[in-house]
XYZ file of C-alpha atoms in Angstrom:
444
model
C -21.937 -34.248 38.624
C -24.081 -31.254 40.453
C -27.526 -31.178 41.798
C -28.580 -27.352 40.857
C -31.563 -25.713 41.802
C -32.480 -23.004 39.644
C -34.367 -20.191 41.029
C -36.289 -16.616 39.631
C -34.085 -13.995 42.237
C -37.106 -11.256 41.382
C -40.928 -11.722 41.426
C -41.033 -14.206 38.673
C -40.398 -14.033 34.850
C -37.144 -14.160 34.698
C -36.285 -16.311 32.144
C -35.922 -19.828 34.041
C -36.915 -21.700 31.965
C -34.533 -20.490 29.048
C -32.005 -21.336 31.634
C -32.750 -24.935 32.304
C -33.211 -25.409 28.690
C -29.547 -24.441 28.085
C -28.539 -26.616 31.328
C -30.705 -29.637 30.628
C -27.925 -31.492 28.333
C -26.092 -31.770 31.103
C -28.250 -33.243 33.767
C -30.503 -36.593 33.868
C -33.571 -35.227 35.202
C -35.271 -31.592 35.289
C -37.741 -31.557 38.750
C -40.665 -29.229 38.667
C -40.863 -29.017 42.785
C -43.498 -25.845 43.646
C -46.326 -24.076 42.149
C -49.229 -24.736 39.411
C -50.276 -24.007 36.098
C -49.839 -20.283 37.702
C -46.850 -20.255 36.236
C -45.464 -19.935 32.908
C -41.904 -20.690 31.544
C -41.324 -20.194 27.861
C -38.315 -21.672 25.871
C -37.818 -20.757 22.263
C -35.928 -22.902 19.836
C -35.166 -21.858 16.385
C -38.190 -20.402 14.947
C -40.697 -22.246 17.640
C -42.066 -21.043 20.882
C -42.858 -23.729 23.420
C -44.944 -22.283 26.698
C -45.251 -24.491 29.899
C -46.975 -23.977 32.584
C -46.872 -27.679 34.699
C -44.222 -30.116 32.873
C -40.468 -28.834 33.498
C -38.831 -26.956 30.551
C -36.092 -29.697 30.255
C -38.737 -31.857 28.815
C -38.083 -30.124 25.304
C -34.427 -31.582 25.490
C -34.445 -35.152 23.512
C -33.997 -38.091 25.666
C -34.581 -36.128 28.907
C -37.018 -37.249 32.233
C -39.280 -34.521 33.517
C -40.887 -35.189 37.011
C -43.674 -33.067 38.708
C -42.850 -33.709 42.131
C -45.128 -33.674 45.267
C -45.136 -30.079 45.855
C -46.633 -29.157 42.754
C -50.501 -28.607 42.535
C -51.766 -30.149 39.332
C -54.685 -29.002 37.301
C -55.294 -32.376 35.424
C -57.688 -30.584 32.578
C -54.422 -28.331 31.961
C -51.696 -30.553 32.464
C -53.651 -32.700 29.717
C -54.037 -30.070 27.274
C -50.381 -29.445 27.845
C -49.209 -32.700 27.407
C -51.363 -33.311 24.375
C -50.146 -30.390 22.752
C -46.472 -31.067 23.172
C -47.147 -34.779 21.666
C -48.824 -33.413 18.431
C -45.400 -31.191 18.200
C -43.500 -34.069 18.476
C -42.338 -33.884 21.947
C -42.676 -37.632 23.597
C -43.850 -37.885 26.894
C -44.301 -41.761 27.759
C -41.390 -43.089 30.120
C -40.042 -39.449 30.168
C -42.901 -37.640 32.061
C -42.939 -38.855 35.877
C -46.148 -37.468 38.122
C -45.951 -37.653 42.062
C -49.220 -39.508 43.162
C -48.848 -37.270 46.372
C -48.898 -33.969 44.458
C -52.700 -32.116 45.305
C -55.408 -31.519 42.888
C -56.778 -27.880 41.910
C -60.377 -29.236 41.460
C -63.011 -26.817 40.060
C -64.238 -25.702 43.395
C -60.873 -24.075 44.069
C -61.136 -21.791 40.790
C -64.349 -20.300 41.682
C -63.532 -19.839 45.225
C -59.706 -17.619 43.582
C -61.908 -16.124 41.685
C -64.633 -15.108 44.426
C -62.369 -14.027 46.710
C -60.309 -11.878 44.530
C -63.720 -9.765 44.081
C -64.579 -9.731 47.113
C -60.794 -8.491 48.220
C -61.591 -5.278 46.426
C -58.509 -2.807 46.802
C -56.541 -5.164 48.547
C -56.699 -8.032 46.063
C -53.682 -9.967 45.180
C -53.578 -10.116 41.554
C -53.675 -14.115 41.528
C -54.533 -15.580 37.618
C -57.177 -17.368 39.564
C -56.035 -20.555 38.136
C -57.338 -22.220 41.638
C -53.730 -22.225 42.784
C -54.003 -20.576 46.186
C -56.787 -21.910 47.677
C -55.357 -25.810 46.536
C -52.454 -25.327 48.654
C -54.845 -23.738 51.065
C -56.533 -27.722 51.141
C -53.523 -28.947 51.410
C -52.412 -26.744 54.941
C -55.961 -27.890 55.876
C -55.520 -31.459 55.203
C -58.723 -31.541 53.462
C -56.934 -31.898 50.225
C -57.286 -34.614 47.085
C -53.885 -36.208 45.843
C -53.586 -37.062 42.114
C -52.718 -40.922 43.593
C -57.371 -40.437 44.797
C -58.075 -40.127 41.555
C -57.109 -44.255 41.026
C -59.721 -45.125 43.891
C -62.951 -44.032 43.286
C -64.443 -45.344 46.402
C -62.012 -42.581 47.945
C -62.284 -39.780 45.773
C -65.647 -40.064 45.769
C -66.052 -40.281 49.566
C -63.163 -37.242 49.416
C -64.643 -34.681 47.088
C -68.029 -35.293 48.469
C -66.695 -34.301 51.979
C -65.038 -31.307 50.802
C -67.924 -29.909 48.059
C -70.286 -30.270 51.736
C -67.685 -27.674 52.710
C -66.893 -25.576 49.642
C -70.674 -24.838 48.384
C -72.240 -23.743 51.444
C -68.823 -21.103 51.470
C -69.461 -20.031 47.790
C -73.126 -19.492 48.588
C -73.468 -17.962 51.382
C -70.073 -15.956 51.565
C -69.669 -15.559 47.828
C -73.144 -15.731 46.695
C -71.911 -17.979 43.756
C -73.518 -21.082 42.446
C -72.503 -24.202 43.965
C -70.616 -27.066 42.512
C -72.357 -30.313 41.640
C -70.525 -33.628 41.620
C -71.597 -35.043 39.042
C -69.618 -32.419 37.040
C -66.378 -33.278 38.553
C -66.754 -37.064 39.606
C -66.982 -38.382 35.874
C -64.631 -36.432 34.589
C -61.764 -36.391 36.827
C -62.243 -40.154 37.023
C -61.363 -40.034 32.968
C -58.166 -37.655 34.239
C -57.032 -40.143 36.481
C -57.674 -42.833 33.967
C -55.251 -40.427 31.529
C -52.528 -39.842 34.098
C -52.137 -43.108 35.578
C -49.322 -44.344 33.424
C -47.246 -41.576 34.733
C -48.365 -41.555 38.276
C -45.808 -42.842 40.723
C -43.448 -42.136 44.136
C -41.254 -39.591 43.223
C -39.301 -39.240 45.848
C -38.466 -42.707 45.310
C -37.482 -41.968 41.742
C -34.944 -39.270 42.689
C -33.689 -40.835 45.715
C -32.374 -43.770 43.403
C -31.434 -41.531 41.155
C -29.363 -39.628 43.450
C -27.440 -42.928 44.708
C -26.500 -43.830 41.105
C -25.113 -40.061 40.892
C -27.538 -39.071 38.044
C -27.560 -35.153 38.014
C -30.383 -33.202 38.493
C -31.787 -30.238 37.948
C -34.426 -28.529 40.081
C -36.603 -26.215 38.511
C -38.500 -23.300 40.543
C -41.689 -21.835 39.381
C -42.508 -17.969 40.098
C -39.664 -15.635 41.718
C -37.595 -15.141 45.447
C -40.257 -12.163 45.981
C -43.193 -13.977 45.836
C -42.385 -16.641 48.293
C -45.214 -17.276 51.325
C -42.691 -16.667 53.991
C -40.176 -14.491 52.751
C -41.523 -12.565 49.765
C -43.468 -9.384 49.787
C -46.570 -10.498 51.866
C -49.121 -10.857 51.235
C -48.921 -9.831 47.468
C -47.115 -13.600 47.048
C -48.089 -16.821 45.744
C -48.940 -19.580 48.432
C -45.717 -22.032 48.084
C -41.993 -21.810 49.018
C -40.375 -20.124 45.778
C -36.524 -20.100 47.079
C -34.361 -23.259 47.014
C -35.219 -24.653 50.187
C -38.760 -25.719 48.871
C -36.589 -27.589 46.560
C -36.552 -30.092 49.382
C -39.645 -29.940 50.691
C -41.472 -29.935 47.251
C -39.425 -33.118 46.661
C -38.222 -35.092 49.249
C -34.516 -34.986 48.094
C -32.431 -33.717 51.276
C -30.733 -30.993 51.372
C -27.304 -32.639 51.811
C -27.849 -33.635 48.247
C -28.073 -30.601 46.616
C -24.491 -28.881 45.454
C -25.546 -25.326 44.792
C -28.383 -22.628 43.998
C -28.428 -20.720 40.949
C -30.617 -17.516 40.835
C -32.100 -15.877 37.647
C -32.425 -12.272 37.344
C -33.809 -10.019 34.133
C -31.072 -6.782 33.604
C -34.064 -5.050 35.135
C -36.838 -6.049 37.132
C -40.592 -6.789 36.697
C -43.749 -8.283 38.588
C -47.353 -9.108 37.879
C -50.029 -8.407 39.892
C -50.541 -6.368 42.847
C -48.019 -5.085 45.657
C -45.083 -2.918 46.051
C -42.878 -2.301 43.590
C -40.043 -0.172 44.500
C -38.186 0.323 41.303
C -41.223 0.545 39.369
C -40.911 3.219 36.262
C -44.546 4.190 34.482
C -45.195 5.910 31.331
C -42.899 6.393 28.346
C -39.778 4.449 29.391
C -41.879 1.988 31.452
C -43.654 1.364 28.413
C -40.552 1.374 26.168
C -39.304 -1.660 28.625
C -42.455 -3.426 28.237
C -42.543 -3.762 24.828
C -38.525 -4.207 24.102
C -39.224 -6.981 26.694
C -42.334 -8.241 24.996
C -43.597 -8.440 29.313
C -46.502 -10.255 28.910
C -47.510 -12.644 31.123
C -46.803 -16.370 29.452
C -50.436 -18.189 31.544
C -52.375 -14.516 31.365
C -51.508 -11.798 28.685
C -51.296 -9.276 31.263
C -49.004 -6.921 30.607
C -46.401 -6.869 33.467
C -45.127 -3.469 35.617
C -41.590 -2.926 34.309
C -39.058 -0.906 36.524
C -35.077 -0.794 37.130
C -32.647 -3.241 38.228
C -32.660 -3.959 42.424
C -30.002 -4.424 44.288
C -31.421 -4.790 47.426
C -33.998 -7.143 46.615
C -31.229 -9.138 44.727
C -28.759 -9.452 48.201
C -31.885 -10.570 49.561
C -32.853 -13.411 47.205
C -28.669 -14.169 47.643
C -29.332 -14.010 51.400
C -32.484 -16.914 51.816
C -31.358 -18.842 48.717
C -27.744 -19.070 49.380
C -27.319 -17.928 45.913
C -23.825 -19.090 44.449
C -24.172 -17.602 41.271
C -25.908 -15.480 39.036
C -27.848 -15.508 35.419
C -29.151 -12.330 33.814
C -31.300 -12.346 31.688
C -32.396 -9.567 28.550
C -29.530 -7.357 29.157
C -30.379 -6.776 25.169
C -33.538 -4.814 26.467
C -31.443 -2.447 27.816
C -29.155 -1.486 24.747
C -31.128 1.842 23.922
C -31.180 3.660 26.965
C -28.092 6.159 27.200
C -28.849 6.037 31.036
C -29.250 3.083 33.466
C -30.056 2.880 37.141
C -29.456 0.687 39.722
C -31.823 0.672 43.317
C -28.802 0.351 45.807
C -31.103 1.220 49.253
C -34.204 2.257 50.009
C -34.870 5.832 51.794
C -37.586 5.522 54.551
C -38.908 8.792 56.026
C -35.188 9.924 58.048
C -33.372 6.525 57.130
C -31.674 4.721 54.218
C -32.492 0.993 54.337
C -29.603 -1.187 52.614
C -31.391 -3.979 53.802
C -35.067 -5.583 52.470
C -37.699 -4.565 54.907
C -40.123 -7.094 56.232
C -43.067 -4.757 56.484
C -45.026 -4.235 54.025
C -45.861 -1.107 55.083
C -42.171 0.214 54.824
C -42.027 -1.281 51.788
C -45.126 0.716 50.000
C -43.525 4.113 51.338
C -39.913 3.283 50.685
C -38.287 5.077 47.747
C -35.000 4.016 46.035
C -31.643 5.604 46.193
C -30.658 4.902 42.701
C -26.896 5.060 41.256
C -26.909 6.067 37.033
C -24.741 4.023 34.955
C -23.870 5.312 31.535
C -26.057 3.193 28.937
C -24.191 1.580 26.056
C -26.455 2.404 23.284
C -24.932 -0.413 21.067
C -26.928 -3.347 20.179
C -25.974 -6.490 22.161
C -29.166 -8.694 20.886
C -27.386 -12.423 20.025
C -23.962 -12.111 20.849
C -22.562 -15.218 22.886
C -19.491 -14.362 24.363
C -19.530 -11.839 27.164
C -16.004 -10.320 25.891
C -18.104 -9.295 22.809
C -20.181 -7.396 25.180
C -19.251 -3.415 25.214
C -17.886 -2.209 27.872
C -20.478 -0.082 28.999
C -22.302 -3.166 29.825
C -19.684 -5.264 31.317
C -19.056 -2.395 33.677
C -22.960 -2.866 34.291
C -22.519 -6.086 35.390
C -19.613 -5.706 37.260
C -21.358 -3.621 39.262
C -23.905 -5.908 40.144
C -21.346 -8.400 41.078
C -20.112 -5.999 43.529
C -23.650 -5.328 45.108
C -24.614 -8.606 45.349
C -21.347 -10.241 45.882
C -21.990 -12.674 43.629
C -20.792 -13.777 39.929
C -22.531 -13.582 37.082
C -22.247 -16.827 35.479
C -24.361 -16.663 32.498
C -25.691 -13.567 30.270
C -28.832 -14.099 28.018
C -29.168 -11.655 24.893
C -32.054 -13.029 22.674
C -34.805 -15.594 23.557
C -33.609 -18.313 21.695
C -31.012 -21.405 22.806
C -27.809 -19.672 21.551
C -28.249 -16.717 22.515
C -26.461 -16.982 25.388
C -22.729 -16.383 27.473
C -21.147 -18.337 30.127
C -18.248 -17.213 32.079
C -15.592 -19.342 32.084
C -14.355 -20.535 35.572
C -18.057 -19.738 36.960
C -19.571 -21.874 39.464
C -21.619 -22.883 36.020
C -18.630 -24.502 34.548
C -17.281 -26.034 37.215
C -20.601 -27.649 38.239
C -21.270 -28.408 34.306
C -17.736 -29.025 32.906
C -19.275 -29.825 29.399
C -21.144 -26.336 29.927
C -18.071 -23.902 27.534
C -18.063 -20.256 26.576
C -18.655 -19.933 23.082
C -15.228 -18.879 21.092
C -14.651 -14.928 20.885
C -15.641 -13.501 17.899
C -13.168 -12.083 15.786
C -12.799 -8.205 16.070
């Protein structure tokens, strides 16, 4: 059996975590291994909506282990909340739900300070959700940083927090002008958190490690998108941890030599959140008409997110720093009105046509795409579950994208909910998940 990391190949919102719902039957574990309550994957199942923002989306599966692995940052007020609310829906957590004691801590001081800065930014904000993700992981580069494991010696956290609040208030008053941070508002309370969490606290890497030598499969599960990774996303409008599948490792401490293959998630068009370039972007009528066939709001904030066409380049450059084997698109129902589709296949740059993702960010904001139209199929494809039902129209869509990218599409998504969704047969999906089957063709 495979170890699969599962990755967004866009800027996020992709539709992971649909994905490693439908892949969880057939692996042991489902490892959250980057990111924070940032992030928001939402699984539906039947007539229920489940949103999650810390615990991996496998978690819903019966039976299954979820582990937030070192690499995370962990809100413990959220991660609570979450947890409580997925017990009073019947979703068990105890002996299932596995917490690095090495992960960081978002502590209230690192919300005001995402929030302060993003003011004070002005035009060049970042569009964070100022969840207090950034500036954790900005601790943790520091080594000034508090690890969930603190919170079960007070003596240290304590002696911890009162070193880094020292730190922290003189910054938010006398850079930010914002009221400081007094520990006696944090001390008792995060002492309760730890309290709460310490039945699942333990070494993770440990966990997988064993798990890995008794040939348990796992499943790896990425928060955010490719294009909003620190080093190789569209900087600095990123988030600040390793997206792509190598911080699968790091965020875990499972070698690389144990993981069997990478599979990236892209929507049948493209969208992001927040600020930065957006070469595909489309505005007003038809940007709108993708929005809200989408329903692109943002699962942690509401926003509403910039819609825009498909991208091939930034695709063959998720395939590039991933190592991408396969492919799994997501919505292509969104698309079934439009009697015209188009495809970014380079990027013209003053004299020059870039096939190739620029690193500046500069080139980026003044690059414009070189688009190819595909005829639309105008035919609804919302539900159907075997991608020979699919018109042709749309399976010449795909096709294309195969060709672009070089890669298969292994699995199609039409509809939000479990079975609403294709698998090619003979895919790297199949052959990594033999129990994973196309369902039969429907009769015609």
């Amino acid at each position: 059996m495979a170890n699969i990391v599962v990755v967004g190949a866009q800027w996020g919102d992709e539709g992971k975590g649909k994905v490693v719902d439908v892949l969880t039957p057939f692996v042991e574990l489902i490892v959250r291994y980057q990111g924070g309550n940032n992030a928001g994957h939402t699984v539906v199942i039947g007539k229920e909506k489940f949103i999650l923002h810390s615990i991996p989306s496998g978690i819903l599966r019966p039976g299954k282990r979820g582990v937030i692995a070192c690499g995370v940052v962990v809100d413990p007020a959220s991660l609570l909340e979450e947890m409580r609310e997925l017990a009073e829906r019947g979703i068990p957590l105890q002996g299932r739900l596995f917490i690095s004691n090495n992960a960081h801590l978002i502590l209230p001081y690192h919300r005001l300070l995402d929030e302060a800065d993003e003011r004070h930014r002005g035009s060049r904000r970042i569009g964070t959700t100022s969840r207090g993700v950034g500036p954790a992981y900005t601790d943790k580069a520091a080594r000034v940083g508090i690890r969930t494991g603190d919170l079960l010696d007070e003596a240290l956290f304590r002696e911890k927090l009162e070193a880094n609040l020292r730190i922290k208030n003189a910054i938010l008053q006398a850079v930010y002008a914002v009221a400081p941070v007094r520990m006696e508002e944090i001390l008792p309370a995060y002492l309760r958190y730890g309290e709460a969490l310490a039945p699942y606290l333990c070494d993770t890497t440990l966990l997988l490690n064993e798990a890995i030598e008794r040939e348990a499969p796992i499943l790896f599960e990425g928060a955010q998108g490719t294009m909003l990774d620190i080093d190789h996303g569209t900087y600095p409008y990123i988030t600040a941890s390793n997206t792509t599948a190598g911080g699968a490792s790091t965020g875990t401490g499972v070698p690389p030599t144990k993981i069997h293959g990478v599979l990236g998630v892209a929507k049948a068009y493209t969208t992001r959140v927040g600020e930065g370039p957006f070469p595909t972007e489309v505005k007003g009528e038809l940007g709108d008409l993708l929005r809200s066939r989408g329903s692109e709001y943002g699962a942690t904030t509401g926003r509403p997110r910039r819609c825009g066409w498909i991208d091939a380049v930034v695709l063959r450059h998720a395939v590039r720093i991933n190592g991408l084997d396969t492919l799994a698109l997501t919505k292509l129902d969104v698309l079934d009105p439009f009697p015209t589709i188009r495809i970014a296949v380079g990027y013209r740059y003053r004299q020059a046509i870039l096939h190739d993702f620029p690193l500046g960010d500069r080139v980026l904001a003044a690059a414009e795409p070189v688009y190819e139209e595909w005829p639309g199929w105008q035919s609804s494809t919302a539900g159907l579950r075997h991608v020979d039902d699919l018109p042709a129209k749309a399976r010449d869509y795909m096709d294309r994208l195969t060709e672009l990218t070089g890669r298969e599409i292994g699995l199609v998504s039409t509809g939000a909910v479990r079975e609403e969704t294709m698998v090619q047969d003979g895919s790297f999906l199949t052959r990594w998940f033999p129990g994973l089957r196309p369902a039969p063709v429907s009769p015609r």
